[in-house]
C-alpha cells in the first residue's frame, strides 16, 4: 500500500502527459524543451564538476594533512548544507548588486564613481548559477568522500610511499581511484538537488526544465504541457541514475578488517598549515558565512525598524505544523516499509521497498504535478458525490486543507525515513529476534520490546532530516499550498521575486537556523574514535 501511495503520482503524471494534444508536443519540442534542456544540461555539468572538485579536495585536505584548525574545518565544511539553494541566490543577488555596498566599496578603492565605469560580471547568468549552486551542494560529495578517505587503510598509502610515490601522486593514483564510488554517489545527489531547484534558477535567469514546468503550469495554466515537461525531466533523472550505476558497474573494493588501521594525517609546518586552512575555509566563506552574515544583518535591520510582523508568526506556525505532520507520517510509513523487508525478506519485499523510496529521486515539481492529478481527481469525485447525495458542494477537500501538500512531502521524503530505519534495523542481529521468539514473544512483542528501543536513534535522525527537508522544500510547497497559505520558503520566494529583500531576511534566517540541525548531526558521523 505504501508503494502504491508513492508510485501513484508518477503514474498520474504519465496519464496527464498523455492528455495533451500532439500539437502541444511539437510546440514544446520546438520552443520550450531545446532552451530548457540546454540550460539544464549546462547547469548539471557545471555544478557536478565544481561540486566534485570542491568536495574531493576539501575531503582530502582535512584527511591527509594535520594543521591548526583542522578539527574546526572538518565540521565547518558541512555548513553550506544549512543554506538552501534559493536562499544563497536570494542573498547574493543583493550582496553583488551593481549599486550594493560590495561593488561600491570596490569602485571606491579603484577610484571609480559610478557603476557605468566599473561593475562586476552580472550574477544573473548560467555561470553565476553554477558557481553558487556548486558552493552550496559540494558537501554531498565531501561527506561520502571524506568517509572513504578515512576508511582507506594506511597500509596502501605506506606501500605506495615505499615504492617512491610522492604525496601528491598518492592522491591521484591511490586515494582518488579508491574513492570513485563515493564521489559518484555524491555527485549524483548534488545533481538531484540541482534538478529540484526552482528558486535559484529563476532568480538568476536560468530557464531549466524545473522552471519551465512552473511557468507552464502557473503562468499559462497548461497542466498537460507542464506534465509533459515534467515527464522529460523524469527521463533526465532516470538517465542520471543509470549513468551513475554504469560508471560503477565494474568497481569492487575491499579492505582487510583485521589488519587495517586508519590513515594518519601528515603534520605540516605552521605557514603551510595556515595556507591550507585558508584554502579549506574558502568554500565555507562563500557557501555559508557570507550569506548567513547578510541574513543576520538585514534581519536585525528589519527587527529594529518594524519588529517581527504577525505574518512571520503565521508563516512559522504553518511551516512547523505541516513539516511536523508530514514528518510523523513519513517516519511511521518508513518504519513499516523497512520492517516489512526485515520480516519477509525476498524479491517482492525488495521491489516494494524500491518503489516506496523512488519519490526522492524525482524533483519536487514532478511529484507536485502527479499529486495534483491524483488529489484533484479525488476532490472532484467527493464533490460530485456530495452534490448527488446531499445537494451541497464539498469543494476542494484535500487541496484546500493542505492534505495534498503533506502527501507530496510524504511521497518525496519517504526514502530518507525508510533508508535510515533500514540501516538502524540492519545493526540488530537476527539472533535477537530468535531469542525473543524462544522466550515467548510474538512478532508484535519483538518489535515493541526489542527492535523499537534499539532503533530509536535511527528513527530520531531520520525524523530530523525529514523535518528539515520539509521546511526547506520550495517547489512542491509553491505549487500545492492552499490559498492564502505561506511558509518560510514561499514567503521568501515571493519577497525575493518582488525585490523586497529585507522583508524576507528573518524568514530566510529561520530556515538557515533550522537547517543547521542536521549539520550538527552529520558532523558527529564518520569521525574515528579514540
Short mmCIF file of C-alpha atoms in Angstrom, two decimals:
data_model
loop_
_atom_site.label_atom_id
_atom_site.label_comp_id
_atom_site.label_asym_id
_atom_site.label_seq_id
_atom_site.Cartn_x
_atom_site.Cartn_y
_atom_site.Cartn_z
CA UNK A 1 0.00 0.00 0.00
CA UNK A 2 2.86 2.39 0.78
CA UNK A 3 4.49 1.57 -2.56
CA UNK A 4 1.22 2.29 -4.36
CA UNK A 5 0.87 5.58 -2.46
CA UNK A 6 4.29 6.74 -3.71
CA UNK A 7 4.01 5.46 -7.29
CA UNK A 8 0.51 6.90 -7.91
CA UNK A 9 1.78 10.46 -8.56
CA UNK A 10 4.30 9.19 -11.12
CA UNK A 11 1.65 7.10 -12.91
CA UNK A 12 -0.74 10.05 -12.79
CA UNK A 13 1.96 12.24 -14.30
CA UNK A 14 2.28 9.86 -17.26
CA UNK A 15 -1.50 9.80 -17.65
CA UNK A 16 -1.76 13.60 -17.55
CA UNK A 17 1.07 13.98 -20.07
CA UNK A 18 -0.83 11.72 -22.48
CA UNK A 19 -3.87 14.02 -22.29
CA UNK A 20 -2.04 16.77 -24.15
CA UNK A 21 -2.55 17.06 -27.88
CA UNK A 22 0.07 16.02 -30.41
CA UNK A 23 0.42 19.65 -31.40
CA UNK A 24 1.40 20.51 -27.84
CA UNK A 25 4.34 18.10 -28.00
CA UNK A 26 5.54 19.71 -31.25
CA UNK A 27 5.26 23.18 -29.66
CA UNK A 28 7.26 22.05 -26.63
CA UNK A 29 9.89 20.37 -28.79
CA UNK A 30 10.28 23.49 -30.90
CA UNK A 31 10.01 26.38 -28.43
CA UNK A 32 10.42 25.16 -24.84
CA UNK A 33 12.48 22.00 -24.50
CA UNK A 34 15.58 22.99 -26.52
CA UNK A 35 16.36 26.03 -24.34
CA UNK A 36 15.27 24.36 -21.11
CA UNK A 37 17.17 21.15 -21.83
CA UNK A 38 20.31 23.05 -22.89
CA UNK A 39 20.30 25.19 -19.74
CA UNK A 40 19.60 22.12 -17.58
CA UNK A 41 22.45 20.08 -19.08
CA UNK A 42 24.89 23.01 -18.81
CA UNK A 43 23.85 23.59 -15.21
CA UNK A 44 24.23 19.91 -14.29
CA UNK A 45 27.65 19.61 -15.95
CA UNK A 46 28.95 22.76 -14.27
CA UNK A 47 27.52 22.01 -10.83
CA UNK A 48 28.68 18.39 -10.97
CA UNK A 49 32.23 19.37 -11.91
CA UNK A 50 32.50 22.17 -9.33
CA UNK A 51 30.93 20.09 -6.53
CA UNK A 52 33.28 17.18 -7.34
CA UNK A 53 36.36 19.42 -7.25
CA UNK A 54 35.39 21.23 -4.05
CA UNK A 55 34.08 18.16 -2.23
CA UNK A 56 37.01 15.88 -3.12
CA UNK A 57 39.80 18.39 -2.47
CA UNK A 58 38.39 19.53 0.87
CA UNK A 59 37.82 15.92 1.95
CA UNK A 60 41.46 15.07 1.12
CA UNK A 61 42.66 18.27 2.80
CA UNK A 62 41.13 17.50 6.22
CA UNK A 63 42.01 13.78 5.96
CA UNK A 64 45.57 13.78 4.67
CA UNK A 65 47.03 16.80 6.47
CA UNK A 66 47.27 17.82 10.11
CA UNK A 67 47.25 21.60 10.62
CA UNK A 68 45.86 24.12 13.14
CA UNK A 69 42.10 24.49 12.77
CA UNK A 70 41.64 21.16 11.00
CA UNK A 71 39.10 19.96 13.57
CA UNK A 72 37.01 23.10 13.06
CA UNK A 73 37.22 22.80 9.31
CA UNK A 74 36.01 19.17 9.39
CA UNK A 75 32.53 20.17 10.57
CA UNK A 76 32.52 23.73 9.18
CA UNK A 77 32.71 22.35 5.63
CA UNK A 78 29.23 20.87 6.24
CA UNK A 79 27.64 24.26 6.99
CA UNK A 80 26.60 25.12 3.39
CA UNK A 81 24.12 22.24 3.67
CA UNK A 82 22.12 24.51 6.00
CA UNK A 83 21.63 27.09 3.21
CA UNK A 84 19.03 26.08 0.59
CA UNK A 85 19.95 26.95 -2.98
CA UNK A 86 17.23 29.59 -3.31
CA UNK A 87 18.48 31.39 -0.18
CA UNK A 88 22.06 31.69 -1.40
CA UNK A 89 20.78 33.10 -4.71
CA UNK A 90 18.50 35.48 -2.81
CA UNK A 91 21.40 36.68 -0.65
CA UNK A 92 24.00 37.07 -3.39
CA UNK A 93 21.61 38.94 -5.67
CA UNK A 94 21.61 41.72 -3.10
CA UNK A 95 25.24 41.33 -1.99
CA UNK A 96 26.56 41.60 -5.58
CA UNK A 97 24.05 44.20 -6.79
CA UNK A 98 25.75 46.85 -9.01
CA UNK A 99 24.77 49.62 -6.58
CA UNK A 100 25.29 47.49 -3.50
CA UNK A 101 27.85 48.02 -0.74
CA UNK A 102 30.35 45.42 -2.02
CA UNK A 103 30.66 46.75 -5.56
CA UNK A 104 30.51 50.31 -4.21
CA UNK A 105 33.48 49.61 -1.94
CA UNK A 106 35.46 48.05 -4.81
CA UNK A 107 34.76 51.08 -7.02
CA UNK A 108 35.80 53.43 -4.21
CA UNK A 109 39.07 51.57 -3.74
CA UNK A 110 39.77 51.64 -7.50
CA UNK A 111 38.83 55.32 -7.85
CA UNK A 112 35.61 54.91 -9.85
CA UNK A 113 32.49 56.95 -9.12
CA UNK A 114 29.56 55.09 -10.73
CA UNK A 115 28.59 51.60 -11.95
CA UNK A 116 28.99 52.61 -15.61
CA UNK A 117 32.74 52.97 -15.13
CA UNK A 118 33.23 49.64 -13.36
CA UNK A 119 30.99 46.75 -12.37
CA UNK A 120 31.49 43.06 -11.70
CA UNK A 121 30.03 40.48 -14.11
CA UNK A 122 26.29 40.01 -13.64
CA UNK A 123 25.47 37.19 -11.25
CA UNK A 124 22.25 36.57 -13.23
CA UNK A 125 23.71 34.06 -15.66
CA UNK A 126 24.31 30.35 -16.11
CA UNK A 127 27.87 30.84 -14.82
CA UNK A 128 26.68 32.60 -11.68
CA UNK A 129 24.08 29.87 -11.06
CA UNK A 130 26.71 27.12 -11.45
CA UNK A 131 29.11 28.82 -9.03
CA UNK A 132 26.50 29.48 -6.34
CA UNK A 133 24.93 26.02 -6.54
CA UNK A 134 28.36 24.36 -6.60
CA UNK A 135 29.41 26.11 -3.39
CA UNK A 136 26.18 25.04 -1.66
CA UNK A 137 25.98 21.44 -2.91
CA UNK A 138 29.63 20.33 -2.62
CA UNK A 139 29.02 18.80 0.89
CA UNK A 140 27.10 16.00 -0.83
CA UNK A 141 30.45 14.96 -2.33
CA UNK A 142 32.50 15.92 0.73
CA UNK A 143 30.63 13.67 3.19
CA UNK A 144 30.94 10.26 1.43
CA UNK A 145 34.40 11.03 0.01
CA UNK A 146 35.80 12.01 3.42
CA UNK A 147 34.31 8.82 4.90
CA UNK A 148 36.00 6.81 2.14
CA UNK A 149 39.35 8.51 2.74
CA UNK A 150 39.08 7.86 6.48
CA UNK A 151 38.47 4.14 5.97
CA UNK A 152 41.28 3.65 3.45
CA UNK A 153 43.97 1.65 5.18
CA UNK A 154 47.33 3.19 5.93
CA UNK A 155 48.94 0.02 4.53
CA UNK A 156 48.08 1.04 0.96
CA UNK A 157 49.39 4.58 1.45
CA UNK A 158 52.62 3.37 3.08
CA UNK A 159 53.15 0.76 0.37
CA UNK A 160 52.91 3.43 -2.32
CA UNK A 161 55.30 5.68 -0.39
CA UNK A 162 57.91 2.89 -0.11
CA UNK A 163 57.66 2.44 -3.89
CA UNK A 164 58.76 6.07 -4.30
CA UNK A 165 55.39 7.70 -4.95
CA UNK A 166 55.18 11.35 -3.84
CA UNK A 167 52.39 12.56 -1.57
CA UNK A 168 50.74 14.35 -4.48
CA UNK A 169 50.82 11.18 -6.59
CA UNK A 170 49.36 9.17 -3.69
CA UNK A 171 46.20 11.28 -4.05
CA UNK A 172 45.97 10.86 -7.84
CA UNK A 173 46.98 7.20 -8.16
CA UNK A 174 45.83 5.58 -4.89
CA UNK A 175 43.30 7.60 -2.87
CA UNK A 176 41.28 9.10 -5.73
CA UNK A 177 40.68 5.84 -7.68
CA UNK A 178 39.57 4.12 -4.46
CA UNK A 179 37.18 6.98 -3.68
CA UNK A 180 35.49 6.99 -7.11
CA UNK A 181 32.33 5.18 -5.92
CA UNK A 182 31.83 7.69 -3.11
CA UNK A 183 32.49 10.63 -5.44
CA UNK A 184 30.00 9.27 -7.99
CA UNK A 185 27.29 8.88 -5.34
CA UNK A 186 27.96 12.39 -4.00
CA UNK A 187 27.81 13.95 -7.47
CA UNK A 188 24.53 12.18 -8.24
CA UNK A 189 22.99 13.54 -5.01
CA UNK A 190 24.23 17.06 -5.80
CA UNK A 191 22.77 16.85 -9.30
CA UNK A 192 19.42 15.68 -7.91
CA UNK A 193 19.32 18.74 -5.68
CA UNK A 194 20.30 20.99 -8.61
CA UNK A 195 17.45 19.49 -10.66
CA UNK A 196 15.00 20.08 -7.81
CA UNK A 197 15.97 23.76 -7.55
CA UNK A 198 13.47 26.29 -8.80
CA UNK A 199 14.13 29.47 -6.80
CA UNK A 200 17.84 29.96 -7.51
CA UNK A 201 17.48 29.19 -11.22
CA UNK A 202 14.55 31.56 -11.64
CA UNK A 203 16.18 34.34 -9.60
CA UNK A 204 19.36 34.04 -11.68
CA UNK A 205 17.62 33.93 -15.05
CA UNK A 206 18.37 30.29 -15.91
CA UNK A 207 15.44 28.57 -17.64
CA UNK A 208 15.82 24.96 -16.54
CA UNK A 209 13.25 22.21 -17.03
CA UNK A 210 12.06 22.75 -13.46
CA UNK A 211 11.46 26.47 -14.04
CA UNK A 212 9.70 25.66 -17.34
CA UNK A 213 7.34 23.30 -15.52
CA UNK A 214 6.41 26.00 -13.02
CA UNK A 215 5.85 28.74 -15.61
CA UNK A 216 3.90 26.43 -17.93
CA UNK A 217 1.59 25.35 -15.14
CA UNK A 218 1.15 28.55 -13.10
CA UNK A 219 1.61 31.29 -15.69
CA UNK A 220 -0.03 29.62 -18.70
CA UNK A 221 -2.45 27.33 -16.78
CA UNK A 222 -1.37 24.45 -19.00
CA UNK A 223 -1.30 21.34 -16.81
CA UNK A 224 -0.84 18.78 -19.65
CA UNK A 225 2.08 20.82 -21.02
CA UNK A 226 3.64 21.02 -17.56
CA UNK A 227 3.16 17.26 -17.15
CA UNK A 228 4.91 16.61 -20.45
CA UNK A 229 7.88 18.77 -19.44
CA UNK A 230 7.91 17.02 -16.05
CA UNK A 231 7.99 13.68 -17.83
CA UNK A 232 11.02 14.90 -19.78
CA UNK A 233 12.66 15.93 -16.50
CA UNK A 234 11.93 12.50 -15.06
CA UNK A 235 13.72 10.95 -18.04
CA UNK A 236 16.75 13.11 -17.24
CA UNK A 237 16.67 11.84 -13.64
CA UNK A 238 16.49 8.21 -14.77
CA UNK A 239 19.38 8.84 -17.17
CA UNK A 240 21.48 10.32 -14.34
CA UNK A 241 20.84 7.33 -12.09
CA UNK A 242 21.62 4.90 -14.90
CA UNK A 243 24.82 6.79 -15.74
CA UNK A 244 25.95 6.69 -12.11
CA UNK A 245 25.28 2.93 -11.91
CA UNK A 246 27.03 2.34 -15.24
CA UNK A 247 30.11 4.29 -14.12
CA UNK A 248 30.47 1.93 -11.13
CA UNK A 249 29.49 -1.29 -12.90
CA UNK A 250 32.92 -2.99 -12.60
CA UNK A 251 34.25 -1.31 -9.45
CA UNK A 252 34.68 -3.60 -6.45
CA UNK A 253 36.78 -2.65 -3.43
CA UNK A 254 37.55 -4.42 -0.18
CA UNK A 255 39.86 -3.88 2.76
CA UNK A 256 41.08 -6.22 5.44
CA UNK A 257 39.20 -5.56 8.64
CA UNK A 258 41.74 -7.45 10.76
CA UNK A 259 44.96 -5.80 9.64
CA UNK A 260 43.75 -2.33 8.66
CA UNK A 261 44.28 0.92 10.51
CA UNK A 262 43.13 4.43 9.83
CA UNK A 263 45.08 6.74 7.57
CA UNK A 264 47.19 9.06 9.74
CA UNK A 265 47.32 12.70 8.51
CA UNK A 266 50.67 14.27 7.69
CA UNK A 267 51.66 17.12 10.01
CA UNK A 268 52.71 20.26 8.10
CA UNK A 269 54.57 23.42 9.06
CA UNK A 270 52.74 26.37 10.60
CA UNK A 271 52.92 28.53 7.44
CA UNK A 272 51.73 25.74 5.17
CA UNK A 273 49.05 24.84 7.71
CA UNK A 274 47.78 28.43 7.70
CA UNK A 275 47.64 28.35 3.90
CA UNK A 276 45.75 25.04 3.91
CA UNK A 277 43.28 26.36 6.48
CA UNK A 278 42.68 29.43 4.33
CA UNK A 279 42.06 27.35 1.21
CA UNK A 280 39.76 24.98 3.09
CA UNK A 281 37.82 27.90 4.58
CA UNK A 282 37.06 29.46 1.18
CA UNK A 283 34.04 27.20 0.38
CA UNK A 284 32.68 27.81 3.89
CA UNK A 285 33.03 31.58 3.50
CA UNK A 286 31.28 31.64 0.11
CA UNK A 287 28.68 28.94 0.80
CA UNK A 288 27.73 29.84 4.37
CA UNK A 289 29.46 32.73 6.16
CA UNK A 290 28.76 35.44 3.55
CA UNK A 291 25.03 34.66 3.03
CA UNK A 292 24.48 33.97 6.75
CA UNK A 293 26.12 37.27 7.70
CA UNK A 294 23.97 39.06 5.15
CA UNK A 295 20.81 37.48 6.57
CA UNK A 296 21.74 38.32 10.16
CA UNK A 297 22.47 41.96 9.24
CA UNK A 298 19.27 42.51 7.29
CA UNK A 299 17.14 40.57 9.76
CA UNK A 300 18.44 42.84 12.54
CA UNK A 301 17.70 45.94 10.44
CA UNK A 302 14.18 44.70 9.82
CA UNK A 303 13.68 43.86 13.50
CA UNK A 304 14.89 47.27 14.67
CA UNK A 305 12.75 49.08 12.11
CA UNK A 306 9.42 47.24 12.48
CA UNK A 307 9.94 44.27 14.80
CA UNK A 308 8.60 40.84 13.90
CA UNK A 309 5.40 41.02 11.88
CA UNK A 310 2.33 38.95 12.69
CA UNK A 311 2.70 37.38 9.25
CA UNK A 312 6.03 35.91 10.34
CA UNK A 313 4.35 34.13 13.26
CA UNK A 314 1.65 32.77 10.94
CA UNK A 315 4.29 31.57 8.48
CA UNK A 316 6.24 29.94 11.33
CA UNK A 317 3.13 28.12 12.54
CA UNK A 318 2.27 26.92 9.01
CA UNK A 319 5.85 25.76 8.40
CA UNK A 320 6.22 23.89 11.69
CA UNK A 321 2.74 22.29 11.74
CA UNK A 322 2.90 20.98 8.16
CA UNK A 323 6.53 19.86 8.41
CA UNK A 324 5.91 18.12 11.75
CA UNK A 325 2.74 16.39 10.50
CA UNK A 326 4.49 15.14 7.39
CA UNK A 327 7.49 14.01 9.45
CA UNK A 328 5.35 11.87 11.77
CA UNK A 329 3.61 10.21 8.80
CA UNK A 330 6.89 9.70 6.92
CA UNK A 331 8.63 8.13 9.93
CA UNK A 332 5.72 5.74 10.56
CA UNK A 333 5.46 4.67 6.90
CA UNK A 334 9.25 4.40 6.61
CA UNK A 335 9.28 2.12 9.65
CA UNK A 336 6.55 -0.04 8.12
CA UNK A 337 8.42 -0.40 4.83
CA UNK A 338 11.80 -1.14 6.43
CA UNK A 339 10.34 -3.57 8.98
CA UNK A 340 8.41 -5.44 6.28
CA UNK A 341 11.69 -6.12 4.48
CA UNK A 342 13.19 -7.47 7.71
CA UNK A 343 10.21 -9.69 8.50
CA UNK A 344 9.67 -11.07 4.99
CA UNK A 345 12.93 -10.76 3.03
CA UNK A 346 12.72 -11.68 -0.62
CA UNK A 347 12.43 -10.28 -4.15
CA UNK A 348 8.86 -8.99 -3.71
CA UNK A 349 9.68 -7.13 -0.49
CA UNK A 350 12.80 -5.65 -2.09
CA UNK A 351 10.87 -4.38 -5.11
CA UNK A 352 8.11 -2.87 -2.98
CA UNK A 353 10.79 -1.18 -0.88
CA UNK A 354 12.42 0.30 -4.00
CA UNK A 355 9.08 1.53 -5.32
CA UNK A 356 8.22 3.17 -2.00
CA UNK A 357 11.53 5.07 -1.98
CA UNK A 358 11.52 6.20 -5.61
CA UNK A 359 9.98 9.59 -4.78
CA UNK A 360 13.25 11.06 -3.53
CA UNK A 361 14.78 10.69 -6.99
CA UNK A 362 12.02 12.80 -8.55
CA UNK A 363 12.20 16.61 -8.22
CA UNK A 364 9.54 18.34 -6.16
CA UNK A 365 7.81 19.81 -9.22
CA UNK A 366 7.40 16.35 -10.76
CA UNK A 367 5.89 14.93 -7.58
CA UNK A 368 3.68 18.02 -7.19
CA UNK A 369 2.08 17.63 -10.62
CA UNK A 370 1.42 13.93 -10.03
CA UNK A 371 -0.09 14.65 -6.60
CA UNK A 372 -2.28 17.39 -8.09
CA UNK A 373 -3.73 14.96 -10.64
CA UNK A 374 -4.41 12.27 -8.01
CA UNK A 375 -5.79 14.56 -5.31
CA UNK A 376 -7.67 16.76 -7.78
CA UNK A 377 -9.47 13.71 -9.17
CA UNK A 378 -10.37 12.60 -5.64
CA UNK A 379 -11.64 16.07 -4.78
CA UNK A 380 -13.85 16.14 -7.88
CA UNK A 381 -15.24 12.69 -7.05
CA UNK A 382 -16.08 13.73 -3.48
CA UNK A 383 -17.65 16.97 -4.70
CA UNK A 384 -19.87 15.19 -7.24
CA UNK A 385 -20.87 12.59 -4.63
CA UNK A 386 -21.90 15.17 -2.01
CA UNK A 387 -23.86 17.13 -4.62
CA UNK A 388 -25.69 13.98 -5.79
CA UNK A 389 -26.43 12.71 -2.27
CA UNK A 390 -26.88 15.84 -0.17
CA UNK A 391 -27.24 18.66 -2.69
CA UNK A 392 -24.24 20.58 -1.36
CA UNK A 393 -20.75 21.07 -2.75
CA UNK A 394 -17.83 19.77 -0.69
CA UNK A 395 -15.33 21.96 -2.53
CA UNK A 396 -11.63 21.16 -2.56
CA UNK A 397 -11.40 18.94 0.50
CA UNK A 398 -7.78 17.81 0.11
CA UNK A 399 -6.33 20.67 -1.95
CA UNK A 400 -7.94 23.33 0.23
CA UNK A 401 -6.90 21.75 3.53
CA UNK A 402 -3.24 21.26 2.63
CA UNK A 403 -3.51 17.46 2.62
CA UNK A 404 -2.12 17.45 -0.93
CA UNK A 405 1.00 19.25 0.27
CA UNK A 406 1.54 16.72 3.06
CA UNK A 407 1.03 13.91 0.53
CA UNK A 408 3.77 15.43 -1.65
CA UNK A 409 6.12 15.67 1.34
CA UNK A 410 5.46 12.01 2.19
CA UNK A 411 5.99 10.76 -1.36
CA UNK A 412 9.16 12.82 -1.78
CA UNK A 413 10.93 12.18 1.54
CA UNK A 414 9.86 8.65 2.44
CA UNK A 415 13.21 7.36 1.16
CA UNK A 416 15.04 9.24 3.93
CA UNK A 417 12.98 7.63 6.67
CA UNK A 418 12.95 4.14 5.11
CA UNK A 419 16.68 4.19 4.39
CA UNK A 420 17.64 5.44 7.85
CA UNK A 421 15.33 2.96 9.57
CA UNK A 422 16.58 0.07 7.44
CA UNK A 423 20.16 0.97 8.36
CA UNK A 424 19.22 1.03 12.05
CA UNK A 425 17.43 -2.34 11.87
CA UNK A 426 20.37 -3.86 9.96
CA UNK A 427 22.56 -3.29 13.04
CA UNK A 428 20.29 -5.51 15.15
CA UNK A 429 21.39 -9.18 14.79
CA UNK A 430 18.80 -11.74 13.76
CA UNK A 431 19.78 -13.69 16.88
CA UNK A 432 17.90 -11.07 18.94
CA UNK A 433 14.72 -11.93 17.04
CA UNK A 434 15.23 -15.66 17.59
CA UNK A 435 15.94 -15.16 21.30
CA UNK A 436 12.80 -13.07 21.76
CA UNK A 437 10.64 -15.62 19.96
CA UNK A 438 12.03 -18.52 22.01
CA UNK A 439 11.17 -16.51 25.15
CA UNK A 440 7.53 -16.42 24.06
CA UNK A 441 7.31 -13.03 22.38
CA UNK A 442 5.10 -12.58 19.32
CA UNK A 443 6.16 -10.66 16.22
CA UNK A 444 4.48 -7.54 17.63
CA UNK A 445 6.12 -8.03 21.02
CA UNK A 446 9.56 -8.46 19.46
CA UNK A 447 9.06 -5.22 17.53
CA UNK A 448 7.83 -3.34 20.61
CA UNK A 449 10.40 -4.54 23.15
CA UNK A 450 13.46 -5.26 21.00
CA UNK A 451 13.51 -3.53 17.63
CA UNK A 452 11.82 -0.25 18.50
CA UNK A 453 14.03 0.60 21.53
CA UNK A 454 17.20 -0.30 19.60
CA UNK A 455 16.11 1.76 16.58
CA UNK A 456 15.25 4.98 18.43
CA UNK A 457 18.46 6.72 17.40
CA UNK A 458 17.97 5.86 13.71
CA UNK A 459 14.30 6.94 13.82
CA UNK A 460 15.19 10.22 15.53
CA UNK A 461 17.92 11.01 12.99
CA UNK A 462 15.62 10.16 10.08
CA UNK A 463 12.81 12.28 11.53
CA UNK A 464 15.15 15.25 11.97
CA UNK A 465 16.37 15.05 8.38
CA UNK A 466 12.80 14.74 7.05
CA UNK A 467 11.59 17.69 9.14
CA UNK A 468 14.38 19.96 7.89
CA UNK A 469 13.83 18.90 4.26
CA UNK A 470 10.10 19.65 4.58
CA UNK A 471 10.90 23.12 5.97
CA UNK A 472 13.31 23.85 3.10
CA UNK A 473 11.21 22.34 0.29
CA UNK A 474 10.18 25.09 -2.13
CA UNK A 475 8.91 23.61 -5.46
CA UNK A 476 6.22 21.30 -4.05
CA UNK A 477 5.16 23.86 -1.42
CA UNK A 478 4.94 26.61 -4.01
CA UNK A 479 2.74 24.55 -6.31
CA UNK A 480 0.44 22.73 -3.83
CA UNK A 481 -0.10 25.19 -0.96
CA UNK A 482 -3.71 26.23 -0.24
CA UNK A 483 -4.88 29.76 -1.00
CA UNK A 484 -3.55 32.46 1.35
CA UNK A 485 -1.11 29.95 2.82
CA UNK A 486 2.56 30.85 3.24
CA UNK A 487 5.56 29.06 4.72
CA UNK A 488 9.03 30.44 5.32
CA UNK A 489 10.13 29.14 1.90
CA UNK A 490 7.20 30.56 -0.11
CA UNK A 491 7.26 33.89 1.70
CA UNK A 492 10.97 34.23 0.94
CA UNK A 493 10.34 33.34 -2.71
CA UNK A 494 7.62 35.97 -3.04
CA UNK A 495 9.63 38.74 -1.40
CA UNK A 496 12.71 37.95 -3.48
CA UNK A 497 10.63 37.96 -6.66
CA UNK A 498 9.37 41.45 -5.70
CA UNK A 499 12.89 42.63 -4.81
CA UNK A 500 11.99 43.43 -1.18
CA UNK A 501 14.94 41.60 0.35
CA UNK A 502 14.78 42.94 3.91
CA UNK A 503 11.18 41.77 4.31
CA UNK A 504 12.21 38.12 3.90
CA UNK A 505 15.52 38.22 5.79
CA UNK A 506 14.05 36.95 9.06
CA UNK A 507 12.27 34.03 7.36
CA UNK A 508 15.43 33.14 5.43
CA UNK A 509 17.48 33.27 8.62
CA UNK A 510 14.96 30.98 10.35
CA UNK A 511 15.32 28.41 7.54
CA UNK A 512 19.12 28.52 7.84
CA UNK A 513 18.99 28.10 11.63
CA UNK A 514 16.67 25.08 11.27
CA UNK A 515 18.94 23.71 8.53
CA UNK A 516 21.91 23.71 10.91
CA UNK A 517 20.32 20.90 12.96
CA UNK A 518 21.20 18.02 10.57
CA UNK A 519 24.64 19.59 10.07
CA UNK A 520 25.28 19.14 13.79
CA UNK A 521 24.11 15.52 13.47
CA UNK A 522 26.26 14.85 10.40
CA UNK A 523 29.35 16.43 11.99
CA UNK A 524 29.41 13.58 14.52
CA UNK A 525 29.30 10.87 11.85
CA UNK A 526 32.44 9.36 10.40
CA UNK A 527 34.97 10.58 12.96
CA UNK A 528 37.39 7.91 14.15
CA UNK A 529 37.06 7.49 17.90
CA UNK A 530 39.90 7.47 20.36
#
